[in-house]
PDB file of C-alpha atoms in Angstrom:
ATOM      1  CA  MET A   1      21.052 -14.632   8.313  1.00 63.00           C
ATOM      2  CA  THR A   2      18.191 -16.798   6.834  1.00 77.00           C
ATOM      3  CA  TYR A   3      14.979 -15.572   5.096  1.00 76.00           C
ATOM      4  CA  LEU A   4      12.933 -16.761   8.186  1.00 79.00           C
ATOM      5  CA  SER A   5      15.139 -14.614  10.461  1.00 80.00           C
ATOM      6  CA  PHE A   6      14.854 -11.595   8.016  1.00 78.00           C
ATOM      7  CA  ILE A   7      11.255 -11.688   8.263  1.00 81.00           C
ATOM      8  CA  LYS A   8      10.995 -11.937  11.867  1.00 84.00           C
ATOM      9  CA  THR A   9      13.411  -9.083  12.448  1.00 81.00           C
ATOM     10  CA  GLU A  10      11.336  -6.895   9.832  1.00 80.00           C
ATOM     11  CA  PHE A  11       8.060  -7.412  12.007  1.00 81.00           C
ATOM     12  CA  LEU A  12       9.969  -6.663  15.295  1.00 84.00           C
ATOM     13  CA  VAL A  13      11.470  -3.374  13.377  1.00 79.00           C
ATOM     14  CA  LEU A  14       7.948  -2.435  12.352  1.00 78.00           C
ATOM     15  CA  TRP A  15       6.646  -2.856  15.916  1.00 78.00           C
ATOM     16  CA  ARG A  16       9.384  -0.604  17.113  1.00 79.00           C
ATOM     17  CA  ARG A  17       8.509   2.020  14.264  1.00 77.00           C
ATOM     18  CA  LYS A  18       4.699   1.407  14.714  1.00 77.00           C
ATOM     19  CA  GLN A  19       4.361   5.271  14.898  1.00 79.00           C
ATOM     20  CA  ASP A  20       4.934   5.250  11.374  1.00 78.00           C
ATOM     21  CA  VAL A  21       2.380   2.715  10.460  1.00 81.00           C
ATOM     22  CA  PHE A  22      -0.038   4.563  12.831  1.00 84.00           C
ATOM     23  CA  ASN A  23       0.609   7.814  11.154  1.00 85.00           C
ATOM     24  CA  ALA A  24      -0.455   6.298   7.886  1.00 85.00           C
ATOM     25  CA  LEU A  25      -3.672   4.963   9.204  1.00 87.00           C
ATOM     26  CA  LEU A  26      -4.593   8.082  10.996  1.00 89.00           C
ATOM     27  CA  PHE A  27      -4.125   9.806   7.727  1.00 87.00           C
ATOM     28  CA  PHE A  28      -6.300   7.510   5.986  1.00 89.00           C
ATOM     29  CA  ILE A  29      -8.929   8.030   8.606  1.00 89.00           C
ATOM     30  CA  ILE A  30      -8.882  11.730   8.552  1.00 89.00           C
ATOM     31  CA  VAL A  31      -9.188  11.562   4.842  1.00 87.00           C
ATOM     32  CA  VAL A  32     -12.174   9.483   4.958  1.00 88.00           C
ATOM     33  CA  VAL A  33     -13.791  11.441   7.770  1.00 86.00           C
ATOM     34  CA  LEU A  34     -13.282  14.954   6.476  1.00 86.00           C
ATOM     35  CA  PHE A  35     -14.263  14.304   2.952  1.00 83.00           C
ATOM     36  CA  PRO A  36     -17.912  14.096   3.633  1.00 81.00           C
ATOM     37  CA  LEU A  37     -17.807  17.105   5.896  1.00 80.00           C
ATOM     38  CA  GLY A  38     -15.998  19.137   3.324  1.00 79.00           C
ATOM     39  CA  VAL A  39     -17.986  18.068   0.231  1.00 77.00           C
ATOM     40  CA  ASN A  40     -21.467  16.648   0.800  1.00 76.00           C
ATOM     41  CA  PRO A  41     -22.503  14.480   3.913  1.00 78.00           C
ATOM     42  CA  SER A  42     -25.692  13.169   1.979  1.00 82.00           C
ATOM     43  CA  SER A  43     -26.026   9.583   1.441  1.00 80.00           C
ATOM     44  CA  ASP A  44     -27.219  10.171  -2.085  1.00 81.00           C
ATOM     45  CA  PHE A  45     -23.793  11.685  -2.764  1.00 81.00           C
ATOM     46  CA  LEU A  46     -21.562   9.477  -0.464  1.00 85.00           C
ATOM     47  CA  ALA A  47     -23.115   6.183  -1.504  1.00 83.00           C
ATOM     48  CA  PRO A  48     -21.803   6.051  -5.090  1.00 85.00           C
ATOM     49  CA  ALA A  49     -18.641   7.968  -4.190  1.00 86.00           C
ATOM     50  CA  ALA A  50     -17.722   5.833  -1.283  1.00 87.00           C
ATOM     51  CA  ASP A  51     -15.258   3.298  -2.973  1.00 89.00           C
ATOM     52  CA  GLY A  52     -13.490   6.157  -4.710  1.00 89.00           C
ATOM     53  CA  ILE A  53     -13.110   8.173  -1.360  1.00 90.00           C
ATOM     54  CA  ILE A  54     -11.907   4.814   0.265  1.00 92.00           C
ATOM     55  CA  TRP A  55      -9.488   3.907  -2.560  1.00 93.00           C
ATOM     56  CA  CYS A  56      -7.982   7.603  -2.919  1.00 90.00           C
ATOM     57  CA  ALA A  57      -7.530   7.638   0.996  1.00 91.00           C
ATOM     58  CA  THR A  58      -5.730   4.301   0.635  1.00 92.00           C
ATOM     59  CA  VAL A  59      -3.350   5.221  -2.022  1.00 91.00           C
ATOM     60  CA  LEU A  60      -2.314   8.291   0.000  1.00 88.00           C
ATOM     61  CA  ALA A  61      -1.750   6.484   3.053  1.00 89.00           C
ATOM     62  CA  ILE A  62       0.331   3.839   1.426  1.00 89.00           C
ATOM     63  CA  LEU A  63       2.382   6.474  -0.267  1.00 86.00           C
ATOM     64  CA  MET A  64       2.915   7.877   3.190  1.00 84.00           C
ATOM     65  CA  ALA A  65       4.024   4.654   4.650  1.00 85.00           C
ATOM     66  CA  ILE A  66       6.466   3.422   1.903  1.00 85.00           C
ATOM     67  CA  GLU A  67       8.173   6.784   1.576  1.00 78.00           C
ATOM     68  CA  GLY A  68      10.325   5.848   4.586  1.00 77.00           C
ATOM     69  CA  MET A  69      10.434   2.090   4.099  1.00 82.00           C
ATOM     70  CA  PHE A  70      14.148   1.980   3.412  1.00 81.00           C
ATOM     71  CA  LYS A  71      15.163   5.374   4.961  1.00 79.00           C
ATOM     72  CA  GLU A  72      16.331   3.932   8.378  1.00 77.00           C
ATOM     73  CA  ASP A  73      18.028   0.890   7.241  1.00 77.00           C
ATOM     74  CA  TYR A  74      19.763   3.136   4.548  1.00 78.00           C
ATOM     75  CA  THR A  75      21.015   5.408   7.529  1.00 77.00           C
ATOM     76  CA  ASP A  76      22.353   2.662   9.650  1.00 75.00           C
ATOM     77  CA  GLY A  77      23.956   0.636   7.010  1.00 75.00           C
ATOM     78  CA  SER A  78      21.503  -2.324   7.037  1.00 76.00           C
ATOM     79  CA  LEU A  79      20.740  -1.963   3.453  1.00 79.00           C
ATOM     80  CA  GLU A  80      24.554  -2.531   2.736  1.00 79.00           C
ATOM     81  CA  GLN A  81      24.620  -5.616   4.773  1.00 81.00           C
ATOM     82  CA  LEU A  82      21.689  -6.781   2.800  1.00 80.00           C
ATOM     83  CA  VAL A  83      23.308  -6.418  -0.555  1.00 79.00           C
ATOM     84  CA  ILE A  84      26.525  -8.291   0.628  1.00 81.00           C
ATOM     85  CA  SER A  85      24.698 -11.018   2.614  1.00 77.00           C
ATOM     86  CA  GLY A  86      24.827 -13.566  -0.069  1.00 78.00           C
ATOM     87  CA  LEU A  87      20.808 -13.909  -0.004  1.00 81.00           C
ATOM     88  CA  SER A  88      18.577 -13.022  -2.746  1.00 85.00           C
ATOM     89  CA  LEU A  89      18.353  -9.384  -2.565  1.00 86.00           C
ATOM     90  CA  SER A  90      15.031  -9.573  -4.757  1.00 90.00           C
ATOM     91  CA  LEU A  91      13.653 -11.972  -2.357  1.00 90.00           C
ATOM     92  CA  LEU A  92      14.664 -10.078   0.598  1.00 89.00           C
ATOM     93  CA  MET A  93      12.881  -6.879  -0.702  1.00 90.00           C
ATOM     94  CA  LEU A  94       9.796  -8.945  -1.351  1.00 91.00           C
ATOM     95  CA  LEU A  95       9.707 -10.302   2.288  1.00 90.00           C
ATOM     96  CA  LYS A  96      10.291  -6.684   3.433  1.00 90.00           C
ATOM     97  CA  THR A  97       7.459  -5.175   1.369  1.00 91.00           C
ATOM     98  CA  THR A  98       5.160  -8.021   2.425  1.00 92.00           C
ATOM     99  CA  ALA A  99       5.730  -7.122   6.049  1.00 90.00           C
ATOM    100  CA  GLN A 100       4.946  -3.614   5.247  1.00 90.00           C
ATOM    101  CA  TRP A 101       1.736  -4.349   3.464  1.00 92.00           C
ATOM    102  CA  LEU A 102       0.447  -6.629   6.316  1.00 91.00           C
ATOM    103  CA  ALA A 103       1.279  -4.056   8.965  1.00 89.00           C
ATOM    104  CA  VAL A 104      -0.764  -1.425   7.134  1.00 89.00           C
ATOM    105  CA  LEU A 105      -3.530  -3.571   5.620  1.00 91.00           C
ATOM    106  CA  LEU A 106      -4.626  -5.701   8.341  1.00 91.00           C
ATOM    107  CA  PRO A 107      -5.710  -2.572  10.610  1.00 90.00           C
ATOM    108  CA  LEU A 108      -7.133  -0.895   7.837  1.00 90.00           C
ATOM    109  CA  LEU A 109      -9.312  -3.924   6.955  1.00 90.00           C
ATOM    110  CA  LEU A 110     -10.571  -4.023  10.455  1.00 91.00           C
ATOM    111  CA  MET A 111     -11.568  -0.338  10.228  1.00 89.00           C
ATOM    112  CA  MET A 112     -13.302  -0.965   7.034  1.00 90.00           C
ATOM    113  CA  PRO A 113     -16.835  -1.877   8.305  1.00 89.00           C
ATOM    114  CA  LEU A 114     -17.307   1.278  10.211  1.00 89.00           C
ATOM    115  CA  LEU A 115     -15.928   3.659   7.594  1.00 88.00           C
ATOM    116  CA  ALA A 116     -18.025   1.912   4.765  1.00 87.00           C
ATOM    117  CA  GLU A 117     -20.950   2.320   7.010  1.00 86.00           C
ATOM    118  CA  MET A 118     -20.128   6.117   7.519  1.00 87.00           C
ATOM    119  CA  LEU A 119     -19.876   6.644   3.846  1.00 87.00           C
ATOM    120  CA  TYR A 120     -23.234   4.665   3.051  1.00 87.00           C
ATOM    121  CA  LEU A 121     -21.444   2.226   0.910  1.00 86.00           C
ATOM    122  CA  PRO A 122     -24.101  -0.412  -0.157  1.00 83.00           C
ATOM    123  CA  ASP A 123     -23.939  -3.596   1.559  1.00 78.00           C
ATOM    124  CA  GLY A 124     -23.878  -5.496  -1.891  1.00 80.00           C
ATOM    125  CA  SER A 125     -20.410  -4.179  -2.800  1.00 87.00           C
ATOM    126  CA  PHE A 126     -18.830  -4.286   0.560  1.00 89.00           C
ATOM    127  CA  TRP A 127     -17.034  -7.407  -0.030  1.00 92.00           C
ATOM    128  CA  VAL A 128     -16.268  -6.586  -3.478  1.00 93.00           C
ATOM    129  CA  LEU A 129     -14.331  -3.611  -1.973  1.00 93.00           C
ATOM    130  CA  ILE A 130     -12.608  -5.755   0.499  1.00 93.00           C
ATOM    131  CA  VAL A 131     -11.541  -8.204  -2.210  1.00 94.00           C
ATOM    132  CA  THR A 132     -10.128  -5.187  -4.361  1.00 95.00           C
ATOM    133  CA  LEU A 133      -8.086  -4.000  -1.332  1.00 94.00           C
ATOM    134  CA  VAL A 134      -6.712  -7.407  -0.718  1.00 95.00           C
ATOM    135  CA  ILE A 135      -5.739  -7.913  -4.378  1.00 94.00           C
ATOM    136  CA  GLY A 136      -4.874  -4.443  -5.363  1.00 94.00           C
ATOM    137  CA  THR A 137      -2.797  -2.775  -2.355  1.00 94.00           C
ATOM    138  CA  PRO A 138      -0.001  -5.285  -2.997  1.00 94.00           C
ATOM    139  CA  SER A 139       0.485  -3.866  -6.188  1.00 94.00           C
ATOM    140  CA  LEU A 140       0.674  -0.414  -4.802  1.00 93.00           C
ATOM    141  CA  PHE A 141       3.176  -1.460  -2.276  1.00 93.00           C
ATOM    142  CA  LEU A 142       5.377  -3.457  -4.722  1.00 93.00           C
ATOM    143  CA  ILE A 143       5.453  -0.558  -7.291  1.00 92.00           C
ATOM    144  CA  GLY A 144       5.976   1.903  -4.620  1.00 89.00           C
ATOM    145  CA  SER A 145       8.946   0.022  -3.206  1.00 89.00           C
ATOM    146  CA  ILE A 146      10.683   0.798  -6.313  1.00 88.00           C
ATOM    147  CA  GLY A 147      10.082   4.587  -5.961  1.00 85.00           C
ATOM    148  CA  ALA A 148      11.125   4.297  -2.231  1.00 84.00           C
ATOM    149  CA  ALA A 149      14.449   2.601  -3.029  1.00 85.00           C
ATOM    150  CA  LEU A 150      15.237   4.988  -5.918  1.00 83.00           C
ATOM    151  CA  THR A 151      14.759   7.859  -3.592  1.00 81.00           C
ATOM    152  CA  VAL A 152      16.362   6.419  -0.469  1.00 80.00           C
ATOM    153  CA  SER A 153      19.546   8.596  -0.422  1.00 74.00           C
ATOM    154  CA  LEU A 154      17.378  11.827  -0.868  1.00 72.00           C
ATOM    155  CA  LYS A 155      16.727  13.799   2.249  1.00 69.00           C
ATOM    156  CA  GLN A 156      13.302  14.688   1.025  1.00 67.00           C
ATOM    157  CA  GLY A 157      12.004  12.141  -1.220  1.00 60.00           C
ATOM    158  CA  ALA A 158       8.449  11.803  -0.348  1.00 59.00           C
ATOM    159  CA  MET A 159       6.958  14.406  -2.915  1.00 67.00           C
ATOM    160  CA  LEU A 160       9.530  12.724  -5.513  1.00 69.00           C
ATOM    161  CA  VAL A 161       7.947   9.285  -4.737  1.00 68.00           C
ATOM    162  CA  MET A 162       4.515  10.380  -5.438  1.00 69.00           C
ATOM    163  CA  LEU A 163       5.238  12.162  -8.598  1.00 74.00           C
ATOM    164  CA  LEU A 164       7.078   8.910  -9.791  1.00 74.00           C
ATOM    165  CA  MET A 165       4.462   6.304  -8.459  1.00 78.00           C
ATOM    166  CA  LEU A 166       1.150   7.955  -9.113  1.00 82.00           C
ATOM    167  CA  PRO A 167       1.011   7.152 -12.804  1.00 86.00           C
ATOM    168  CA  PHE A 168       1.676   3.538 -12.121  1.00 88.00           C
ATOM    169  CA  TYR A 169      -1.196   3.486  -9.571  1.00 91.00           C
ATOM    170  CA  LEU A 170      -3.801   4.575 -12.045  1.00 91.00           C
ATOM    171  CA  PRO A 171      -4.540   1.037 -13.440  1.00 92.00           C
ATOM    172  CA  VAL A 172      -5.090  -0.363  -9.968  1.00 94.00           C
ATOM    173  CA  ILE A 173      -7.199   2.597  -8.819  1.00 93.00           C
ATOM    174  CA  ILE A 174      -9.459   2.235 -12.013  1.00 93.00           C
ATOM    175  CA  PHE A 175      -9.906  -1.406 -12.043  1.00 94.00           C
ATOM    176  CA  ALA A 176     -10.677  -1.445  -8.346  1.00 94.00           C
ATOM    177  CA  THR A 177     -13.175   1.355  -8.323  1.00 93.00           C
ATOM    178  CA  SER A 178     -14.749  -0.091 -11.506  1.00 93.00           C
ATOM    179  CA  ALA A 179     -15.256  -3.365  -9.864  1.00 93.00           C
ATOM    180  CA  VAL A 180     -16.825  -1.818  -6.762  1.00 92.00           C
ATOM    181  CA  ARG A 181     -19.182   0.264  -9.161  1.00 91.00           C
ATOM    182  CA  ALA A 182     -20.213  -2.659 -11.181  1.00 92.00           C
ATOM    183  CA  ALA A 183     -21.250  -4.465  -8.084  1.00 91.00           C
ATOM    184  CA  GLN A 184     -23.192  -1.468  -6.857  1.00 88.00           C
ATOM    185  CA  LEU A 185     -25.017  -1.554 -10.398  1.00 87.00           C
ATOM    186  CA  GLY A 186     -25.655  -5.172 -10.245  1.00 86.00           C
ATOM    187  CA  LEU A 187     -23.119  -5.751 -13.334  1.00 89.00           C
ATOM    188  CA  PRO A 188     -20.535  -8.320 -13.873  1.00 91.00           C
ATOM    189  CA  TYR A 189     -17.257  -7.395 -12.069  1.00 91.00           C
ATOM    190  CA  LEU A 190     -15.192 -10.485 -12.231  1.00 93.00           C
ATOM    191  CA  GLY A 191     -13.441  -9.487 -15.252  1.00 92.00           C
ATOM    192  CA  LEU A 192     -12.123  -6.313 -13.341  1.00 93.00           C
ATOM    193  CA  LEU A 193     -11.240  -8.374 -10.613  1.00 94.00           C
ATOM    194  CA  ALA A 194      -9.219 -10.598 -13.002  1.00 95.00           C
ATOM    195  CA  MET A 195      -7.387  -7.464 -14.447  1.00 95.00           C
ATOM    196  CA  LEU A 196      -6.607  -6.211 -11.007  1.00 94.00           C
ATOM    197  CA  LEU A 197      -5.050  -9.685 -10.157  1.00 95.00           C
ATOM    198  CA  ALA A 198      -3.083  -9.591 -13.411  1.00 95.00           C
ATOM    199  CA  VAL A 199      -1.656  -6.335 -12.302  1.00 94.00           C
ATOM    200  CA  PHE A 200      -0.808  -7.689  -9.010  1.00 95.00           C
ATOM    201  CA  LEU A 201       0.931 -10.778 -10.591  1.00 95.00           C
ATOM    202  CA  LEU A 202       2.784  -8.496 -12.993  1.00 94.00           C
ATOM    203  CA  SER A 203       4.087  -6.303 -10.116  1.00 94.00           C
ATOM    204  CA  LEU A 204       5.112  -9.601  -8.049  1.00 94.00           C
ATOM    205  CA  VAL A 205       7.360 -10.640 -10.912  1.00 92.00           C
ATOM    206  CA  ILE A 206       8.979  -7.227 -11.842  1.00 93.00           C
ATOM    207  CA  ALA A 207       9.013  -4.991  -8.670  1.00 92.00           C
ATOM    208  CA  PRO A 208      11.245  -7.054  -6.429  1.00 92.00           C
ATOM    209  CA  PHE A 209      13.992  -7.000  -9.106  1.00 92.00           C
ATOM    210  CA  MET A 210      13.573  -3.423  -9.855  1.00 91.00           C
ATOM    211  CA  THR A 211      13.702  -2.650  -6.113  1.00 90.00           C
ATOM    212  CA  ALA A 212      16.719  -4.792  -5.707  1.00 89.00           C
ATOM    213  CA  ILE A 213      18.481  -2.801  -8.657  1.00 90.00           C
ATOM    214  CA  ALA A 214      17.552   0.546  -7.135  1.00 86.00           C
ATOM    215  CA  ILE A 215      18.912  -0.509  -3.522  1.00 86.00           C
ATOM    216  CA  LYS A 216      22.183  -1.637  -5.178  1.00 85.00           C
ATOM    217  CA  ALA A 217      22.643   1.647  -6.995  1.00 82.00           C
ATOM    218  CA  SER A 218      21.651   3.536  -4.141  1.00 75.00           C
ATOM    219  CA  THR A 219      24.228   1.908  -1.856  1.00 75.00           C
ATOM    220  CA  ASN A 220      27.178   1.981  -4.148  1.00 71.00           C
TER     221      ASN A 220
END
C-alpha cells in the first residue's frame, strides 16, 4: 500500500458510503431551514444571526459525519491493517480526515449561496463566511477525528463524541462568527481570521498524532 493508493481507496469508500455524507448534509439543511420557521423568519432577526445559525448547523453536521468515520474500518479489521502497514499512521489519519472533510465541505459550499440568501446574510460578509468555513472546518474534522478514534470500539459513541469534542470546538465557532459579525459591522476582521488559521495549524500538528495514538489503543 502507498499513500496515493490509500487516498484513492478512501474516496472510493466514501462514494460507496455516500449515504452517511448525504445524511450529514441533509441534517445541515434541515437545521438551517427549520430555525427561521421555529424562531423568527424576519430579515431583521435573521441577518445578524445568519452566521451563527450556519456555523451551529455546520458543527452538528460535522459531528454527525465524523462519529462513524472509523466504525466500519474497525469492524472489518482495516484499522488493524493500517496500524501494521509500515506506513506513518499519523499521515494515514490525516489523509483519511482530509478525504472526509472534502466530501462534506464541497457540497456544503455549493449550497451556501442559497442558504445565505434565505437567511438574509449581508452580501458584504458572505465571502468572509466562506473563508471561515474553509479555514475553520478542517480544525473541526481534525479535532473530531480524535474523539471518533477514542470511541471507535464503543457501540454507541455518538453522544460521547459530542460531549468530548464540543468544548474544543468553541474557539473555532467564536473566532469564525466574530469575523463574520465584524465584516457585517465594517470592522477589521483579519486578526480573527488569523486566529482561526492558528487554531487550524495547531490542530494540523497535534490531531493526526493524537488520532493515531487513539487508534492504536483501540485496536490493541
